[in-house]
Amino acid sequence: MIKGLTRRLMEYGLALLFLGLLWHLAAVTVNKPILPTPWLALEKFAAMWEESLWQHFLVSSWRVLASLIISMGAAVPLGLLLGRSEKADRLLAPLVYLLYPIPKSVFLPLIIVFLGLGDAPKIFLITLILFFQILVAARDAAKGVPQQSLYSMQSLGANQWQTYRHVIWPSCLPKILTSLRISIGTAIAVLFLAESFASEKGLGYLIMSAWGRQEPGEMFAAIMGMALLGFWAYILVDLLEKVWCRWEKL
Amino acid sequence: MIEVKNVSLTYYQENTTTQALANVNLHIGPKESWVFIGPSGCGKSSLLFLLAGLRRPTSGEVSVAGAPISSPRPQTALILQDYGLFPWKTVRDNTALGLKLRGISAREQEAIITPILENLGLAEHKHHFPAQLSGGQRQRVAVARALALNPDLLLMDEPFSSLDALTRENLQETMVDIWQQKGMTLITVTHSIEEAVFLGQKIAIFSPRPARLVSIVDNPLAGDRSFRDHPDFYRLCARVRHLLEEVTR
Ligand SMILES: Nc1ncnc2c1ncn2[C@@H]1O[C@H](COP(=O)(O)OP(=O)(O)OP(=O)(O)O)[C@@H](O)[C@H]1O
Ligand SMILES: [Mg+2]
């Protein structure tokens, strides 16, 4: 366990070193202030973290985490229901198909008008986008539950709720977590958009404001913050998978 | 134990209809062991699902233990070939699932399943997941789960068809032991003629779809452990094969 962990850390350390090297080469080749070397960015990062970066990091992290939780909480039950109930699916599937492909970020101005400049509009927009991605994944996964499993459950005398709890939910969970992992990339991209648009807090705001003030060092420190944010989100999903889907990795 | 009267079953899908059963009549006594055999796709599983209360006949009547059946009955257990076990549950949780669904306390669950798991040689695998077991062990877990409910009727749909010959015969013997000990009614759907002759006191042979009951072969030696080495065993296998060839022709 400990040995495995040190090995993982070593692997990540190596990967980090490799990326740093690439970045360094690129910076040296380009040789313009807009692309600082990783060491300079790291220095800035350390200096800014103490000062205000940690606050922006926390604000952005909270926005992503809240969106992930809310969208999961709403999309998973609905998706499983649509996947299993033909009636519900016939009623709602057309709606989902019409709304899913619309780029939700175009509503950002409208959302800001109604929800202001704080956390709410960011969380709302990210949640809206993740909701549909997770909904579609959960629905398709639920459709794929083998009829035989359901017969087994029924013959054991299970009611609807028990069937969802013991069969449909666990059998769809790996696919839901995969969709969540894919969604994290989207979530952070949307976070950046929402925070850069009209905001006074968050990593997106920091990146844009540093850019405006022509402070590439600060900008890259904030970008590193974004990367860190994405990293912990992936780790979180990994952990959920380890705990909930132990049976899948045997 | 089971009365099947004039049962027909037709599946209606979007724009096709498939008749799976045509006028099946059966009388199955308590503690008997029956085997259903017939060409692939003829409707054997469909009939088993009717007996399990998972489907209703299009016409006719099915009653089990004196009562017409319209939903799964608590004392009936069903074992399916695949997907019957849940890969996300350990051997222990798979076995105790039926009890848990019925609201039986964890302590009582333990008291019921421990001897069953021991008998089936699964005690040391209690905390393993199905993926960590061999095919034969997995089907044993399915058997354990069925037995945990203390059924008086056990239905099995091709339970051992994905196992190698020796494991398969081994499990057939286990089933015979259980059937004789518990005195339950046992109905097995199979494609294997040897399995049919070893397990079935009555071997019901069905026609191609829609399944009709073509003949019932009496087999008083079924379940005798030494039966497999008996010349009668081969004679009966040959007879069943013959009957099957006739219906498919
Ligand atoms: N849910 C269903 N909807 C529509 N048709 C079905 C359904 N289940 C089974 N059928 C059809 O009914 C027929 C009988 O199926 P069934 O599964 O009972 O056959 P079987 O005798 O068990 O076959 P096998 O030996 O291959 O398992 C088949 O033609 C099958 O395609
Ligand atoms: Mg079948």
Coordinates of C-alpha atoms and ligand atoms in Angstrom, one line a residue:
Chain A
M1 CA 0.0 0.0 0.0
I2 CA 2.6 2.5 1.1
K3 CA 5.0 1.1 -1.5
G4 CA 2.4 1.5 -4.2
L5 CA 1.8 5.1 -3.2
T6 CA 5.5 6.1 -3.3
R7 CA 5.7 4.5 -6.7
R8 CA 2.7 6.4 -7.9
L9 CA 4.2 9.6 -6.5
M10 CA 7.5 8.9 -8.3
E11 CA 5.6 8.3 -11.6
Y12 CA 3.8 11.6 -11.2
G13 CA 7.0 13.3 -10.3
L14 CA 8.7 12.0 -13.4
A15 CA 5.7 13.1 -15.6
L16 CA 5.8 16.5 -14.0
L17 CA 9.5 16.8 -14.6
F18 CA 9.0 15.9 -18.3
L19 CA 6.3 18.5 -18.8
G20 CA 8.4 21.1 -17.1
L21 CA 11.2 20.3 -19.4
L22 CA 9.0 20.6 -22.5
W23 CA 7.6 23.9 -21.2
H24 CA 11.2 25.2 -20.6
L25 CA 12.3 24.2 -24.1
A26 CA 9.2 26.0 -25.5
A27 CA 9.8 29.1 -23.4
V28 CA 13.5 29.3 -24.4
T29 CA 12.6 28.8 -28.1
V30 CA 9.9 31.3 -28.2
N31 CA 11.9 33.7 -26.0
K32 CA 9.1 36.2 -25.4
P33 CA 7.8 37.6 -22.1
I34 CA 4.3 36.2 -22.8
L35 CA 5.6 32.6 -22.2
P36 CA 7.7 32.6 -19.1
T37 CA 9.9 29.7 -18.0
P38 CA 8.3 27.2 -15.6
W39 CA 10.7 28.2 -12.9
L40 CA 9.6 31.8 -13.1
A41 CA 5.9 30.8 -13.1
L42 CA 6.6 28.5 -10.1
E43 CA 8.2 31.3 -8.2
K44 CA 5.3 33.6 -8.9
F45 CA 2.9 30.8 -7.9
A46 CA 4.6 30.4 -4.5
A47 CA 4.6 34.1 -3.9
M48 CA 1.0 34.6 -5.0
W49 CA -0.4 31.6 -3.2
E50 CA 0.2 33.1 0.3
E51 CA -1.2 36.4 -0.8
S52 CA -4.4 35.8 -2.7
L53 CA -4.1 32.9 -5.1
W54 CA -5.3 30.4 -2.4
Q55 CA -8.5 32.4 -2.1
H56 CA -9.2 32.3 -5.8
F57 CA -8.3 28.6 -5.9
L58 CA -10.8 27.9 -3.2
V59 CA -13.5 29.9 -4.8
S60 CA -13.0 28.1 -8.1
S61 CA -12.8 24.7 -6.5
W62 CA -16.0 25.3 -4.6
R63 CA -17.8 26.3 -7.8
V64 CA -16.6 23.1 -9.6
L65 CA -17.4 20.9 -6.6
A66 CA -20.8 22.3 -6.1
S67 CA -21.6 21.9 -9.8
L68 CA -20.4 18.3 -9.8
I69 CA -22.5 17.4 -6.8
I70 CA -25.7 19.2 -7.9
S71 CA -25.5 17.9 -11.5
M72 CA -24.9 14.3 -10.3
G73 CA -27.7 14.5 -7.8
A74 CA -30.2 15.7 -10.4
A75 CA -29.0 13.9 -13.5
V76 CA -28.3 10.4 -12.2
P77 CA -31.7 9.6 -10.7
L78 CA -33.5 11.1 -13.7
G79 CA -31.2 9.3 -16.2
L80 CA -31.7 5.9 -14.5
L81 CA -35.4 6.5 -14.6
L82 CA -35.4 7.4 -18.3
G83 CA -33.3 4.4 -19.0
R84 CA -35.7 2.0 -17.3
S85 CA -39.1 3.5 -17.7
E86 CA -40.3 3.5 -21.3
K87 CA -43.2 5.9 -20.5
A88 CA -40.9 8.5 -18.9
D89 CA -38.4 8.1 -21.7
R90 CA -41.0 8.6 -24.4
L91 CA -42.2 11.7 -22.7
L92 CA -38.8 13.3 -21.9
A93 CA -36.3 11.9 -24.5
P94 CA -37.4 14.4 -27.2
L95 CA -36.8 17.2 -24.8
V96 CA -33.4 16.0 -23.9
Y97 CA -32.4 15.4 -27.5
L98 CA -33.4 19.0 -28.4
L99 CA -31.7 20.6 -25.4
Y100 CA -28.5 18.5 -25.3
P101 CA -26.8 19.9 -28.4
I102 CA -27.5 23.5 -27.6
P103 CA -24.3 25.2 -26.4
K104 CA -25.4 26.3 -23.0
S105 CA -22.6 28.8 -22.5
V106 CA -24.3 31.2 -24.9
F107 CA -26.8 31.9 -22.2
L108 CA -24.1 33.3 -19.9
P109 CA -25.2 36.9 -20.4
L110 CA -28.8 36.0 -19.6
I111 CA -27.7 34.0 -16.6
I112 CA -25.6 36.9 -15.3
V113 CA -28.6 39.3 -15.6
F114 CA -30.7 37.0 -13.4
L115 CA -28.1 35.6 -11.0
G116 CA -25.6 38.4 -10.7
L117 CA -21.8 38.1 -10.5
G118 CA -21.2 35.8 -7.5
D119 CA -21.0 32.0 -7.3
A120 CA -24.5 31.4 -8.4
P121 CA -24.3 32.1 -12.2
K122 CA -21.1 30.0 -12.5
I123 CA -22.5 27.1 -10.6
F124 CA -25.7 27.3 -12.5
L125 CA -24.0 27.3 -15.9
I126 CA -21.6 24.5 -15.2
T127 CA -24.3 22.4 -13.6
L128 CA -26.6 22.9 -16.6
I129 CA -23.9 21.6 -19.0
L130 CA -22.8 18.7 -16.8
F131 CA -26.4 17.8 -16.1
F132 CA -27.1 16.8 -19.8
Q133 CA -23.8 14.9 -20.2
I134 CA -24.4 12.9 -17.1
L135 CA -28.1 12.4 -17.8
V136 CA -27.4 10.9 -21.3
A137 CA -24.7 8.6 -19.9
A138 CA -26.9 7.4 -17.0
R139 CA -29.8 6.8 -19.3
D140 CA -27.8 4.8 -21.8
A141 CA -26.2 2.8 -19.0
A142 CA -29.5 2.0 -17.5
K143 CA -30.9 0.8 -20.8
G144 CA -28.1 -1.7 -21.0
V145 CA -28.9 -3.5 -17.7
P146 CA -29.4 -7.1 -18.8
Q147 CA -33.0 -8.3 -18.5
Q148 CA -31.7 -11.4 -16.8
S149 CA -30.4 -9.4 -13.9
L150 CA -33.9 -7.9 -13.5
Y151 CA -35.6 -11.2 -13.7
S152 CA -33.3 -12.5 -11.0
M153 CA -34.2 -9.6 -8.8
Q154 CA -37.9 -9.9 -9.4
S155 CA -37.9 -13.6 -8.6
L156 CA -36.1 -12.8 -5.3
G157 CA -39.2 -10.6 -4.5
A158 CA -37.5 -7.2 -5.0
N159 CA -39.7 -4.1 -5.3
Q160 CA -38.9 -1.2 -7.7
W161 CA -36.8 0.7 -5.2
Q162 CA -34.8 -2.3 -4.2
T163 CA -34.1 -3.1 -7.9
Y164 CA -32.7 0.4 -8.4
R165 CA -30.6 0.3 -5.3
H166 CA -29.2 -3.2 -5.7
V167 CA -28.9 -3.6 -9.4
I168 CA -29.5 -0.6 -11.6
W169 CA -27.5 1.9 -9.7
P170 CA -24.4 -0.3 -9.1
S171 CA -24.4 -1.6 -12.6
C172 CA -24.5 1.9 -14.1
L173 CA -22.1 3.4 -11.7
P174 CA -18.8 2.8 -13.6
K175 CA -20.3 4.4 -16.7
I176 CA -21.6 7.3 -14.7
L177 CA -18.2 7.9 -13.2
T178 CA -16.6 7.7 -16.6
S179 CA -19.0 10.4 -17.8
L180 CA -18.2 12.4 -14.8
R181 CA -14.5 12.2 -15.5
I182 CA -15.1 13.5 -19.1
S183 CA -17.3 16.2 -17.7
I184 CA -14.6 17.6 -15.5
G185 CA -12.7 18.8 -18.6
T186 CA -15.9 20.6 -19.7
A187 CA -16.6 21.9 -16.3
I188 CA -13.2 23.6 -16.0
A189 CA -13.4 25.1 -19.5
V190 CA -16.8 26.5 -18.7
L191 CA -15.6 27.7 -15.4
F192 CA -12.9 29.7 -17.1
L193 CA -15.4 31.2 -19.5
A194 CA -17.8 32.2 -16.8
E195 CA -15.1 33.6 -14.5
S196 CA -13.4 35.5 -17.2
F197 CA -16.6 37.2 -18.3
A198 CA -17.9 39.2 -15.4
S199 CA -16.3 38.2 -12.1
E200 CA -14.1 39.5 -9.3
K201 CA -13.0 36.2 -7.9
G202 CA -11.7 32.8 -9.2
L203 CA -8.8 31.5 -11.2
G204 CA -10.5 32.5 -14.5
Y205 CA -10.7 36.1 -13.3
L206 CA -7.1 36.0 -12.2
I207 CA -5.9 34.8 -15.6
M208 CA -7.8 37.4 -17.5
S209 CA -6.8 40.2 -15.1
A210 CA -3.1 39.2 -15.2
W211 CA -3.3 39.1 -19.0
G212 CA -4.9 42.6 -19.0
R213 CA -2.1 43.9 -16.8
Q214 CA 0.5 42.2 -19.0
E215 CA 1.8 40.0 -16.1
P216 CA 2.6 36.7 -17.8
G217 CA 4.2 35.4 -14.6
E218 CA 1.0 35.9 -12.7
M219 CA -1.1 34.6 -15.5
F220 CA 0.8 31.3 -15.6
A221 CA 0.7 31.0 -11.8
A222 CA -3.1 31.1 -12.1
I223 CA -3.0 28.6 -15.0
M224 CA -1.1 26.3 -12.7
G225 CA -3.9 26.8 -10.2
M226 CA -6.4 25.7 -12.9
A227 CA -4.3 22.6 -13.6
L228 CA -4.2 21.8 -9.9
L229 CA -8.0 22.2 -9.7
G230 CA -8.5 19.8 -12.5
F231 CA -6.0 17.4 -10.9
W232 CA -7.8 17.2 -7.6
A233 CA -11.1 16.7 -9.4
Y234 CA -9.7 13.7 -11.3
I235 CA -8.3 12.3 -8.1
L236 CA -11.7 12.7 -6.4
V237 CA -13.4 10.7 -9.2
D238 CA -10.6 8.1 -9.0
L239 CA -11.2 7.7 -5.3
L240 CA -15.0 7.4 -5.7
E241 CA -14.3 4.6 -8.3
K242 CA -11.9 2.8 -5.9
V243 CA -14.5 2.9 -3.2
W244 CA -17.6 2.2 -5.1
C245 CA -16.4 0.0 -8.0
R246 CA -13.9 -2.2 -6.3
W247 CA -15.5 -5.2 -8.0
E248 CA -14.7 -3.8 -11.5
K249 CA -10.9 -3.8 -11.0
L250 CA -10.4 -7.4 -10.0
Chain B
M1 CA -47.5 -28.8 -7.0
I2 CA -47.8 -27.3 -10.4
E3 CA -50.8 -27.2 -12.8
V4 CA -50.3 -25.9 -16.3
K5 CA -53.6 -25.9 -18.1
N6 CA -53.9 -25.1 -21.8
V7 CA -51.2 -22.5 -21.6
S8 CA -50.3 -20.4 -24.7
L9 CA -47.9 -17.5 -24.8
T10 CA -47.4 -14.9 -27.5
Y11 CA -45.0 -12.1 -27.4
Y12 CA -46.1 -8.9 -29.0
Q13 CA -43.4 -6.6 -30.1
E14 CA -43.7 -3.4 -32.1
N15 CA -44.9 -5.0 -35.3
T16 CA -44.1 -8.7 -34.9
T17 CA -45.8 -11.4 -32.8
T18 CA -44.0 -14.5 -31.7
Q19 CA -45.9 -17.4 -30.4
A20 CA -43.6 -19.2 -27.9
L21 CA -46.0 -21.7 -26.3
A22 CA -49.0 -23.5 -27.7
N23 CA -51.5 -25.4 -25.5
V24 CA -49.1 -26.7 -23.0
N25 CA -50.6 -29.0 -20.3
L26 CA -48.5 -30.2 -17.4
H27 CA -49.1 -31.7 -14.0
I28 CA -46.0 -31.7 -11.8
G29 CA -46.3 -33.4 -8.4
P30 CA -44.6 -32.2 -5.3
K31 CA -40.9 -33.3 -4.8
E32 CA -40.6 -34.5 -8.4
S33 CA -37.6 -33.6 -10.5
W34 CA -38.5 -32.6 -14.1
V35 CA -36.4 -31.6 -17.0
F36 CA -37.5 -29.6 -20.0
I37 CA -35.6 -30.2 -23.2
G38 CA -36.3 -29.1 -26.7
P39 CA -34.8 -27.3 -29.7
S40 CA -33.1 -23.9 -29.2
G41 CA -35.5 -21.0 -29.2
C42 CA -38.6 -23.2 -28.8
G43 CA -40.0 -21.6 -25.7
K44 CA -38.5 -23.5 -22.7
S45 CA -37.3 -20.4 -20.9
S46 CA -40.6 -18.8 -21.5
L47 CA -42.4 -21.6 -19.8
L48 CA -40.0 -21.5 -16.9
F49 CA -40.7 -17.7 -16.5
L50 CA -44.4 -18.4 -16.4
L51 CA -43.9 -20.9 -13.6
A52 CA -41.7 -18.3 -11.8
G53 CA -44.5 -15.8 -12.1
L54 CA -42.3 -13.4 -14.1
R55 CA -44.7 -13.5 -17.0
R56 CA -48.3 -14.3 -17.5
P57 CA -49.7 -16.6 -20.1
T58 CA -51.6 -15.1 -23.1
S59 CA -54.3 -17.8 -22.4
G60 CA -54.6 -20.7 -20.1
E61 CA -53.8 -21.0 -16.4
V62 CA -50.7 -21.7 -14.3
S63 CA -51.1 -22.5 -10.6
V64 CA -48.4 -23.4 -8.1
A65 CA -49.2 -25.1 -4.8
G66 CA -52.9 -24.7 -5.4
A67 CA -53.0 -21.0 -6.1
P68 CA -53.0 -19.3 -9.6
I69 CA -49.8 -17.4 -10.0
S70 CA -49.6 -13.8 -11.1
S71 CA -46.4 -12.6 -9.5
P72 CA -43.2 -14.2 -8.1
R73 CA -43.9 -16.5 -5.2
P74 CA -41.7 -16.3 -2.1
Q75 CA -41.1 -20.0 -1.9
T76 CA -40.0 -20.3 -5.6
A77 CA -36.3 -19.9 -6.4
L78 CA -34.9 -19.3 -9.9
I79 CA -31.4 -19.9 -11.1
L80 CA -30.4 -18.4 -14.5
Q81 CA -27.4 -19.3 -16.6
D82 CA -25.8 -15.8 -16.6
Y83 CA -26.2 -12.5 -15.0
G84 CA -28.0 -14.1 -12.0
L85 CA -25.2 -13.1 -9.7
F86 CA -24.3 -9.5 -9.2
P87 CA -20.6 -8.8 -9.8
W88 CA -20.7 -5.8 -7.4
K89 CA -21.8 -7.9 -4.5
T90 CA -19.5 -10.3 -2.6
V91 CA -20.4 -14.0 -2.3
R92 CA -21.8 -13.3 1.1
D93 CA -24.0 -10.4 -0.1
N94 CA -25.1 -12.3 -3.2
T95 CA -26.1 -15.3 -1.1
A96 CA -28.0 -13.2 1.5
L97 CA -29.6 -10.9 -1.0
G98 CA -33.0 -12.6 -1.1
L99 CA -33.1 -12.5 2.7
K100 CA -32.0 -8.9 2.9
L101 CA -34.8 -7.9 0.5
R102 CA -37.2 -9.6 2.8
G103 CA -36.0 -7.5 5.7
I104 CA -34.3 -10.2 7.6
S105 CA -31.8 -9.0 10.1
A106 CA -28.0 -9.3 9.4
R107 CA -27.6 -11.7 12.2
E108 CA -30.3 -14.0 11.0
Q109 CA -29.0 -13.8 7.5
E110 CA -25.6 -15.0 8.8
A111 CA -27.1 -17.9 10.6
I112 CA -29.0 -19.0 7.5
I113 CA -26.3 -18.7 4.9
T114 CA -23.3 -19.9 6.9
P115 CA -24.2 -23.6 6.8
I116 CA -25.3 -23.3 3.2
L117 CA -22.0 -21.8 2.1
E118 CA -20.1 -24.4 4.1
N119 CA -22.0 -27.2 2.4
L120 CA -21.3 -25.9 -1.0
G121 CA -17.6 -25.4 -0.2
L122 CA -17.8 -21.6 -0.5
A123 CA -17.1 -20.6 3.1
E124 CA -13.6 -19.5 2.4
H125 CA -14.8 -17.4 -0.5
K126 CA -17.3 -15.5 1.5
H127 CA -15.7 -12.1 0.9
H128 CA -14.7 -12.6 -2.7
F129 CA -16.5 -11.1 -5.6
P130 CA -17.9 -13.3 -8.4
A131 CA -15.0 -12.2 -10.7
Q132 CA -12.6 -13.9 -8.3
L133 CA -14.4 -17.2 -8.6
S134 CA -14.3 -20.0 -11.1
G135 CA -17.4 -20.6 -13.2
G136 CA -18.4 -23.6 -11.1
Q137 CA -18.0 -21.7 -7.9
R138 CA -20.1 -18.9 -9.3
Q139 CA -23.0 -21.3 -10.1
R140 CA -22.6 -22.7 -6.6
V141 CA -23.2 -19.2 -5.3
A142 CA -26.3 -19.0 -7.4
V143 CA -27.4 -22.3 -5.8
A144 CA -26.6 -21.0 -2.4
R145 CA -28.7 -17.9 -2.9
A146 CA -31.6 -20.0 -4.0
L147 CA -31.3 -22.3 -1.1
A148 CA -31.1 -19.4 1.4
L149 CA -34.8 -18.8 0.7
N150 CA -35.6 -22.4 1.7
P151 CA -37.7 -22.9 -1.5
D152 CA -40.2 -25.7 -2.1
L153 CA -39.8 -25.1 -5.8
L154 CA -36.5 -24.6 -7.6
L155 CA -36.4 -23.6 -11.2
M156 CA -33.1 -23.7 -13.1
D157 CA -32.6 -22.3 -16.7
E158 CA -29.6 -24.0 -18.2
P159 CA -27.8 -23.6 -15.0
F160 CA -24.6 -25.4 -15.8
S161 CA -24.3 -25.0 -19.6
S162 CA -21.2 -22.8 -19.5
L163 CA -19.2 -25.3 -17.3
D164 CA -16.8 -28.0 -18.4
A165 CA -18.0 -31.6 -18.3
L166 CA -16.5 -32.6 -15.0
T167 CA -17.5 -29.5 -13.1
R168 CA -20.9 -29.9 -14.6
E169 CA -21.4 -33.5 -13.5
N170 CA -20.1 -32.5 -10.0
L171 CA -22.7 -29.8 -9.7
Q172 CA -25.5 -32.1 -11.0
E173 CA -24.6 -34.5 -8.2
T174 CA -24.7 -31.6 -5.7
M175 CA -28.2 -30.7 -7.0
V176 CA -29.4 -34.2 -6.7
D177 CA -28.2 -34.4 -3.1
I178 CA -29.9 -31.1 -2.3
W179 CA -33.1 -32.1 -4.0
Q180 CA -33.2 -35.4 -2.1
Q181 CA -32.3 -33.8 1.3
K182 CA -34.7 -30.9 1.1
G183 CA -37.5 -32.7 -0.7
M184 CA -38.2 -29.8 -3.0
T185 CA -39.7 -29.8 -6.5
L186 CA -36.9 -29.3 -9.1
I187 CA -37.4 -28.2 -12.6
T188 CA -34.4 -27.8 -14.9
V189 CA -34.2 -26.5 -18.5
T190 CA -31.3 -28.0 -20.3
H191 CA -29.8 -28.7 -23.8
S192 CA -27.8 -31.6 -22.5
I193 CA -29.3 -35.0 -23.0
E194 CA -27.0 -36.5 -20.3
E195 CA -28.0 -33.8 -17.8
A196 CA -31.7 -34.4 -18.6
V197 CA -31.4 -38.2 -18.0
F198 CA -29.3 -37.8 -14.8
L199 CA -31.6 -35.2 -13.2
G200 CA -35.1 -35.7 -14.5
Q201 CA -37.5 -38.2 -13.1
K202 CA -39.7 -36.9 -15.9
I203 CA -38.2 -35.6 -19.1
A204 CA -40.6 -33.3 -21.0
I205 CA -39.7 -33.0 -24.6
F206 CA -40.9 -29.9 -26.5
S207 CA -41.4 -29.3 -30.2
P208 CA -39.8 -26.4 -32.1
R209 CA -41.5 -23.0 -31.6
P210 CA -44.2 -22.6 -30.6
A211 CA -43.4 -25.2 -28.0
R212 CA -45.9 -28.0 -27.6
L213 CA -45.3 -30.8 -25.1
V214 CA -44.5 -33.8 -27.4
S215 CA -43.8 -36.5 -24.9
I216 CA -42.9 -37.2 -21.3
V217 CA -40.3 -39.8 -20.7
D218 CA -40.4 -41.6 -17.3
N219 CA -37.0 -42.1 -15.7
P220 CA -37.3 -43.7 -12.3
L221 CA -33.6 -44.1 -11.8
A222 CA -32.9 -40.3 -12.0
G223 CA -30.8 -39.0 -9.2
D224 CA -29.1 -42.3 -8.4
R225 CA -25.4 -41.5 -8.1
S226 CA -24.3 -44.7 -9.9
F227 CA -26.9 -44.2 -12.6
R228 CA -24.3 -42.7 -15.0
D229 CA -22.4 -46.0 -15.2
H230 CA -25.6 -48.1 -15.8
P231 CA -26.4 -49.4 -19.3
D232 CA -29.9 -48.1 -18.8
F233 CA -28.4 -44.6 -18.6
Y234 CA -27.1 -44.8 -22.2
R235 CA -30.2 -46.5 -23.4
L236 CA -32.4 -43.7 -22.1
C237 CA -30.0 -41.1 -23.5
A238 CA -30.3 -42.7 -26.9
R239 CA -34.1 -42.7 -26.6
V240 CA -34.3 -39.0 -25.6
R241 CA -31.9 -38.1 -28.5
H242 CA -34.1 -40.1 -30.8
L243 CA -37.3 -38.3 -29.7
L244 CA -35.5 -34.9 -30.0
E245 CA -34.4 -35.8 -33.5
E246 CA -37.9 -36.7 -34.4
V247 CA -39.4 -33.4 -33.3
T248 CA -36.8 -31.3 -35.1
R249 CA -37.3 -33.1 -38.3
Ligands
LIG1 N1 -39.2 -10.8 -24.3 C1 -39.4 -11.3 -25.5 N2 -40.0 -10.6 -26.5 C2 -40.2 -11.1 -27.7 N3 -39.9 -12.4 -28.1 C3 -39.3 -13.2 -27.1 C4 -39.1 -12.7 -25.8 N4 -38.5 -13.7 -25.1 C5 -38.4 -14.7 -26.0 N5 -38.9 -14.4 -27.2 C6 -39.0 -15.3 -28.3 O1 -39.7 -16.4 -28.0 C7 -39.2 -17.6 -28.5 C8 -38.9 -18.6 -27.3 O2 -37.9 -18.0 -26.5 P1 -37.3 -18.8 -25.2 O3 -36.3 -18.0 -24.7 O4 -38.4 -19.2 -24.4 O5 -36.7 -20.1 -25.9 P2 -35.8 -21.3 -25.3 O6 -36.5 -22.5 -25.6 O7 -35.5 -21.0 -23.9 O8 -34.5 -21.1 -26.2 P3 -33.0 -21.5 -25.8 O9 -32.9 -23.0 -25.7 O10 -32.2 -21.0 -26.9 O11 -32.7 -20.9 -24.5 C9 -37.9 -17.2 -29.2 O12 -38.3 -17.2 -30.6 C10 -37.6 -15.8 -28.7 O13 -37.1 -15.1 -29.7
MG2 MG -33.7 -20.5 -22.9

